[in-house]
JSON list of C-alpha atoms in Angstrom, two decimals:
[
{"chain": "A", "resi": 1, "resn": "MET", "atom": "CA", "xyz": [-3.52, -44.13, 8.38]},
{"chain": "A", "resi": 2, "resn": "LYS", "atom": "CA", "xyz": [-6.13, -41.77, 9.80]},
{"chain": "A", "resi": 3, "resn": "THR", "atom": "CA", "xyz": [-6.47, -38.46, 8.01]},
{"chain": "A", "resi": 4, "resn": "LYS", "atom": "CA", "xyz": [-5.62, -35.50, 10.23]},
{"chain": "A", "resi": 5, "resn": "THR", "atom": "CA", "xyz": [-6.73, -31.89, 10.05]},
{"chain": "A", "resi": 6, "resn": "PHE", "atom": "CA", "xyz": [-4.03, -29.32, 10.76]},
{"chain": "A", "resi": 7, "resn": "VAL", "atom": "CA", "xyz": [-3.90, -25.65, 11.59]},
{"chain": "A", "resi": 8, "resn": "LEU", "atom": "CA", "xyz": [-0.54, -24.07, 10.84]},
{"chain": "A", "resi": 9, "resn": "ASN", "atom": "CA", "xyz": [0.60, -21.07, 12.85]},
{"chain": "A", "resi": 10, "resn": "VAL", "atom": "CA", "xyz": [3.47, -19.21, 11.19]},
{"chain": "A", "resi": 11, "resn": "THR", "atom": "CA", "xyz": [5.18, -16.63, 13.43]},
{"chain": "A", "resi": 12, "resn": "GLY", "atom": "CA", "xyz": [8.64, -16.29, 11.89]},
{"chain": "A", "resi": 13, "resn": "ALA", "atom": "CA", "xyz": [9.48, -13.67, 9.28]},
{"chain": "A", "resi": 14, "resn": "PRO", "atom": "CA", "xyz": [10.18, -14.70, 5.70]},
{"chain": "A", "resi": 15, "resn": "TYR", "atom": "CA", "xyz": [13.85, -14.42, 4.72]},
{"chain": "A", "resi": 16, "resn": "ALA", "atom": "CA", "xyz": [14.83, -13.83, 8.37]},
{"chain": "A", "resi": 17, "resn": "SER", "atom": "CA", "xyz": [13.80, -17.29, 9.57]},
{"chain": "A", "resi": 18, "resn": "LEU", "atom": "CA", "xyz": [12.98, -20.65, 8.07]},
{"chain": "A", "resi": 19, "resn": "ALA", "atom": "CA", "xyz": [9.47, -20.67, 9.58]},
{"chain": "A", "resi": 20, "resn": "PRO", "atom": "CA", "xyz": [7.45, -19.78, 6.43]},
{"chain": "A", "resi": 21, "resn": "LEU", "atom": "CA", "xyz": [9.47, -22.14, 4.22]},
{"chain": "A", "resi": 22, "resn": "SER", "atom": "CA", "xyz": [9.26, -24.99, 6.74]},
{"chain": "A", "resi": 23, "resn": "ALA", "atom": "CA", "xyz": [5.52, -24.45, 7.09]},
{"chain": "A", "resi": 24, "resn": "LEU", "atom": "CA", "xyz": [5.13, -24.46, 3.29]},
{"chain": "A", "resi": 25, "resn": "ARG", "atom": "CA", "xyz": [7.04, -27.73, 2.99]},
{"chain": "A", "resi": 26, "resn": "PHE", "atom": "CA", "xyz": [5.03, -29.26, 5.84]},
{"chain": "A", "resi": 27, "resn": "ALA", "atom": "CA", "xyz": [1.76, -28.18, 4.21]},
{"chain": "A", "resi": 28, "resn": "LYS", "atom": "CA", "xyz": [2.75, -29.66, 0.85]},
{"chain": "A", "resi": 29, "resn": "ALA", "atom": "CA", "xyz": [3.78, -32.96, 2.45]},
{"chain": "A", "resi": 30, "resn": "ALA", "atom": "CA", "xyz": [0.62, -33.14, 4.57]},
{"chain": "A", "resi": 31, "resn": "LEU", "atom": "CA", "xyz": [-1.64, -32.45, 1.60]},
{"chain": "A", "resi": 32, "resn": "ALA", "atom": "CA", "xyz": [0.26, -34.93, -0.59]},
{"chain": "A", "resi": 33, "resn": "THR", "atom": "CA", "xyz": [-0.39, -37.69, 1.95]},
{"chain": "A", "resi": 34, "resn": "GLY", "atom": "CA", "xyz": [-4.12, -36.98, 2.18]},
{"chain": "A", "resi": 35, "resn": "HIS", "atom": "CA", "xyz": [-4.26, -34.77, 5.26]},
{"chain": "A", "resi": 36, "resn": "LYS", "atom": "CA", "xyz": [-6.22, -31.51, 5.41]},
{"chain": "A", "resi": 37, "resn": "ILE", "atom": "CA", "xyz": [-5.00, -28.02, 6.24]},
{"chain": "A", "resi": 38, "resn": "GLN", "atom": "CA", "xyz": [-7.92, -26.18, 7.82]},
{"chain": "A", "resi": 39, "resn": "ARG", "atom": "CA", "xyz": [-6.22, -22.84, 8.08]},
{"chain": "A", "resi": 40, "resn": "VAL", "atom": "CA", "xyz": [-2.80, -21.21, 7.88]},
{"chain": "A", "resi": 41, "resn": "PHE", "atom": "CA", "xyz": [-2.53, -18.38, 10.39]},
{"chain": "A", "resi": 42, "resn": "PHE", "atom": "CA", "xyz": [0.24, -15.81, 10.04]},
{"chain": "A", "resi": 43, "resn": "TYR", "atom": "CA", "xyz": [1.06, -14.08, 13.30]},
{"chain": "A", "resi": 44, "resn": "GLN", "atom": "CA", "xyz": [3.75, -11.84, 14.79]},
{"chain": "A", "resi": 45, "resn": "GLU", "atom": "CA", "xyz": [6.57, -11.39, 12.21]},
{"chain": "A", "resi": 46, "resn": "GLY", "atom": "CA", "xyz": [4.98, -14.06, 10.02]},
{"chain": "A", "resi": 47, "resn": "VAL", "atom": "CA", "xyz": [2.43, -11.49, 8.80]},
{"chain": "A", "resi": 48, "resn": "THR", "atom": "CA", "xyz": [5.11, -9.85, 6.67]},
{"chain": "A", "resi": 49, "resn": "LEU", "atom": "CA", "xyz": [4.73, -12.78, 4.27]},
{"chain": "A", "resi": 50, "resn": "ALA", "atom": "CA", "xyz": [1.38, -11.23, 3.25]},
{"chain": "A", "resi": 51, "resn": "ASN", "atom": "CA", "xyz": [3.03, -8.04, 1.95]},
{"chain": "A", "resi": 52, "resn": "GLY", "atom": "CA", "xyz": [2.09, -7.91, -1.71]},
{"chain": "A", "resi": 53, "resn": "LEU", "atom": "CA", "xyz": [4.91, -5.46, -2.42]},
{"chain": "A", "resi": 54, "resn": "SER", "atom": "CA", "xyz": [7.83, -7.61, -1.32]},
{"chain": "A", "resi": 55, "resn": "CYS", "atom": "CA", "xyz": [10.20, -8.50, -4.15]},
{"chain": "A", "resi": 56, "resn": "PRO", "atom": "CA", "xyz": [12.83, -11.08, -3.21]},
{"chain": "A", "resi": 57, "resn": "PRO", "atom": "CA", "xyz": [15.88, -11.46, -5.47]},
{"chain": "A", "resi": 58, "resn": "GLN", "atom": "CA", "xyz": [15.31, -13.60, -8.56]},
{"chain": "A", "resi": 59, "resn": "ASP", "atom": "CA", "xyz": [17.54, -16.39, -7.24]},
{"chain": "A", "resi": 60, "resn": "GLU", "atom": "CA", "xyz": [15.44, -16.77, -4.06]},
{"chain": "A", "resi": 61, "resn": "ILE", "atom": "CA", "xyz": [12.08, -18.44, -3.63]},
{"chain": "A", "resi": 62, "resn": "ASN", "atom": "CA", "xyz": [9.17, -16.00, -3.55]},
{"chain": "A", "resi": 63, "resn": "LEU", "atom": "CA", "xyz": [7.42, -17.33, -0.46]},
{"chain": "A", "resi": 64, "resn": "THR", "atom": "CA", "xyz": [4.38, -15.10, -0.87]},
{"chain": "A", "resi": 65, "resn": "LYS", "atom": "CA", "xyz": [3.74, -16.44, -4.37]},
{"chain": "A", "resi": 66, "resn": "GLU", "atom": "CA", "xyz": [4.39, -20.02, -3.29]},
{"chain": "A", "resi": 67, "resn": "TRP", "atom": "CA", "xyz": [1.79, -19.73, -0.51]},
{"chain": "A", "resi": 68, "resn": "GLN", "atom": "CA", "xyz": [-0.66, -18.11, -2.94]},
{"chain": "A", "resi": 69, "resn": "LYS", "atom": "CA", "xyz": [-0.16, -20.95, -5.41]},
{"chain": "A", "resi": 70, "resn": "LEU", "atom": "CA", "xyz": [-0.64, -23.65, -2.76]},
{"chain": "A", "resi": 71, "resn": "ALA", "atom": "CA", "xyz": [-3.73, -21.88, -1.39]},
{"chain": "A", "resi": 72, "resn": "ALA", "atom": "CA", "xyz": [-5.27, -21.64, -4.85]},
{"chain": "A", "resi": 73, "resn": "GLU", "atom": "CA", "xyz": [-4.58, -25.30, -5.63]},
{"chain": "A", "resi": 74, "resn": "HIS", "atom": "CA", "xyz": [-6.01, -26.59, -2.34]},
{"chain": "A", "resi": 75, "resn": "GLN", "atom": "CA", "xyz": [-8.49, -23.86, -1.34]},
{"chain": "A", "resi": 76, "resn": "LEU", "atom": "CA", "xyz": [-6.47, -23.00, 1.78]},
{"chain": "A", "resi": 77, "resn": "GLU", "atom": "CA", "xyz": [-7.36, -20.10, 4.02]},
{"chain": "A", "resi": 78, "resn": "LEU", "atom": "CA", "xyz": [-4.38, -17.78, 4.49]},
{"chain": "A", "resi": 79, "resn": "ALA", "atom": "CA", "xyz": [-5.39, -15.85, 7.61]},
{"chain": "A", "resi": 80, "resn": "VAL", "atom": "CA", "xyz": [-3.30, -12.88, 8.74]},
{"chain": "A", "resi": 81, "resn": "CYS", "atom": "CA", "xyz": [-3.58, -11.42, 12.23]},
{"chain": "A", "resi": 82, "resn": "VAL", "atom": "CA", "xyz": [-4.99, -7.95, 11.68]},
{"chain": "A", "resi": 83, "resn": "ALA", "atom": "CA", "xyz": [-3.36, -6.35, 14.74]},
{"chain": "A", "resi": 84, "resn": "ALA", "atom": "CA", "xyz": [0.09, -7.73, 13.92]},
{"chain": "A", "resi": 85, "resn": "ALA", "atom": "CA", "xyz": [-0.31, -6.81, 10.24]},
{"chain": "A", "resi": 86, "resn": "LEU", "atom": "CA", "xyz": [-1.39, -3.22, 10.82]},
{"chain": "A", "resi": 87, "resn": "LYS", "atom": "CA", "xyz": [1.49, -2.73, 13.23]},
{"chain": "A", "resi": 88, "resn": "ARG", "atom": "CA", "xyz": [3.88, -3.82, 10.47]},
{"chain": "A", "resi": 89, "resn": "GLY", "atom": "CA", "xyz": [2.30, -1.83, 7.64]},
{"chain": "A", "resi": 90, "resn": "ILE", "atom": "CA", "xyz": [0.36, -4.68, 6.02]},
{"chain": "A", "resi": 91, "resn": "ILE", "atom": "CA", "xyz": [-3.13, -3.42, 5.19]},
{"chain": "A", "resi": 92, "resn": "ASP", "atom": "CA", "xyz": [-6.09, -4.36, 2.99]},
{"chain": "A", "resi": 93, "resn": "ALA", "atom": "CA", "xyz": [-8.43, -2.01, 1.14]},
{"chain": "A", "resi": 94, "resn": "LYS", "atom": "CA", "xyz": [-11.04, -2.00, 3.90]},
{"chain": "A", "resi": 95, "resn": "GLU", "atom": "CA", "xyz": [-8.56, -1.08, 6.64]},
{"chain": "A", "resi": 96, "resn": "ALA", "atom": "CA", "xyz": [-6.89, 1.49, 4.37]},
{"chain": "A", "resi": 97, "resn": "ALA", "atom": "CA", "xyz": [-10.25, 3.24, 3.95]},
{"chain": "A", "resi": 98, "resn": "ARG", "atom": "CA", "xyz": [-10.89, 3.01, 7.69]},
{"chain": "A", "resi": 99, "resn": "TYR", "atom": "CA", "xyz": [-7.59, 4.75, 8.46]},
{"chain": "A", "resi": 100, "resn": "GLY", "atom": "CA", "xyz": [-7.81, 7.24, 5.59]},
{"chain": "A", "resi": 101, "resn": "LEU", "atom": "CA", "xyz": [-4.95, 5.71, 3.62]},
{"chain": "A", "resi": 102, "resn": "GLU", "atom": "CA", "xyz": [-4.85, 5.83, -0.17]},
{"chain": "A", "resi": 103, "resn": "GLN", "atom": "CA", "xyz": [-3.04, 2.52, -0.69]},
{"chain": "A", "resi": 104, "resn": "HIS", "atom": "CA", "xyz": [-3.06, -1.04, 0.54]},
{"chain": "A", "resi": 105, "resn": "ASN", "atom": "CA", "xyz": [-0.61, -3.90, 0.15]},
{"chain": "A", "resi": 106, "resn": "LEU", "atom": "CA", "xyz": [-2.18, -7.13, 1.41]},
{"chain": "A", "resi": 107, "resn": "ALA", "atom": "CA", "xyz": [-1.26, -9.80, -1.12]},
{"chain": "A", "resi": 108, "resn": "GLU", "atom": "CA", "xyz": [-4.06, -11.47, -3.04]},
{"chain": "A", "resi": 109, "resn": "GLY", "atom": "CA", "xyz": [-5.34, -14.63, -1.39]},
{"chain": "A", "resi": 110, "resn": "PHE", "atom": "CA", "xyz": [-4.54, -13.48, 2.14]},
{"chain": "A", "resi": 111, "resn": "VAL", "atom": "CA", "xyz": [-7.24, -12.20, 4.49]},
{"chain": "A", "resi": 112, "resn": "LEU", "atom": "CA", "xyz": [-6.96, -10.07, 7.62]},
{"chain": "A", "resi": 113, "resn": "THR", "atom": "CA", "xyz": [-8.58, -11.74, 10.62]},
{"chain": "A", "resi": 114, "resn": "GLY", "atom": "CA", "xyz": [-8.48, -11.70, 14.38]},
{"chain": "A", "resi": 115, "resn": "LEU", "atom": "CA", "xyz": [-6.88, -14.12, 16.81]},
{"chain": "A", "resi": 116, "resn": "GLY", "atom": "CA", "xyz": [-10.29, -15.73, 17.18]},
{"chain": "A", "resi": 117, "resn": "GLN", "atom": "CA", "xyz": [-9.68, -17.46, 13.85]},
{"chain": "A", "resi": 118, "resn": "LEU", "atom": "CA", "xyz": [-6.58, -19.11, 15.26]},
{"chain": "A", "resi": 119, "resn": "VAL", "atom": "CA", "xyz": [-8.42, -20.18, 18.41]},
{"chain": "A", "resi": 120, "resn": "ASP", "atom": "CA", "xyz": [-11.36, -21.49, 16.35]},
{"chain": "A", "resi": 121, "resn": "GLY", "atom": "CA", "xyz": [-9.00, -23.44, 14.15]},
{"chain": "A", "resi": 122, "resn": "MET", "atom": "CA", "xyz": [-7.17, -24.91, 17.13]},
{"chain": "A", "resi": 123, "resn": "ALA", "atom": "CA", "xyz": [-10.48, -25.99, 18.68]},
{"chain": "A", "resi": 124, "resn": "ASN", "atom": "CA", "xyz": [-11.62, -27.76, 15.50]},
{"chain": "A", "resi": 125, "resn": "ALA", "atom": "CA", "xyz": [-8.40, -29.28, 14.15]},
{"chain": "A", "resi": 126, "resn": "ASP", "atom": "CA", "xyz": [-6.67, -32.48, 15.19]},
{"chain": "A", "resi": 127, "resn": "ARG", "atom": "CA", "xyz": [-3.31, -30.74, 15.48]},
{"chain": "A", "resi": 128, "resn": "THR", "atom": "CA", "xyz": [-1.87, -27.24, 15.53]},
{"chain": "A", "resi": 129, "resn": "VAL", "atom": "CA", "xyz": [1.70, -26.88, 14.38]},
{"chain": "A", "resi": 130, "resn": "THR", "atom": "CA", "xyz": [3.56, -23.64, 15.06]},
{"chain": "A", "resi": 131, "resn": "PHE", "atom": "CA", "xyz": [6.50, -22.54, 12.92]},
{"chain": "A", "resi": 132, "resn": "ASN", "atom": "CA", "xyz": [8.53, -19.82, 14.60]},
{"chain": "A", "resi": 133, "resn": "SER", "atom": "CA", "xyz": [11.97, -18.27, 14.28]}
]
């Protein structure tokens, strides 16, 4: 079996669609079988997964924490579309300062980036898999 490099594009909102959970399961399975995940790109409603202030009920999976754990274990890049994130109130310290805001809520391990990161990943990976609602 030839090892493949994947870029995952997650566009569905956590808890409103299965996209983030399906992408997480796909990533775990791909990594377990020796494949590589070059980048995980959160776009459109998928950016809400990067909200460090979300608190799902205790009997539900915390998708943000699960992605953080997987990223830490496998050195995955969790890229968040900056335009989509800002529009939905997801902001890092740098952007908060830029806009004169006192707080920020981008979850640890996630990074705000532009669409160019998705395009770059698509150009350099063997496959791009999109998970939407």
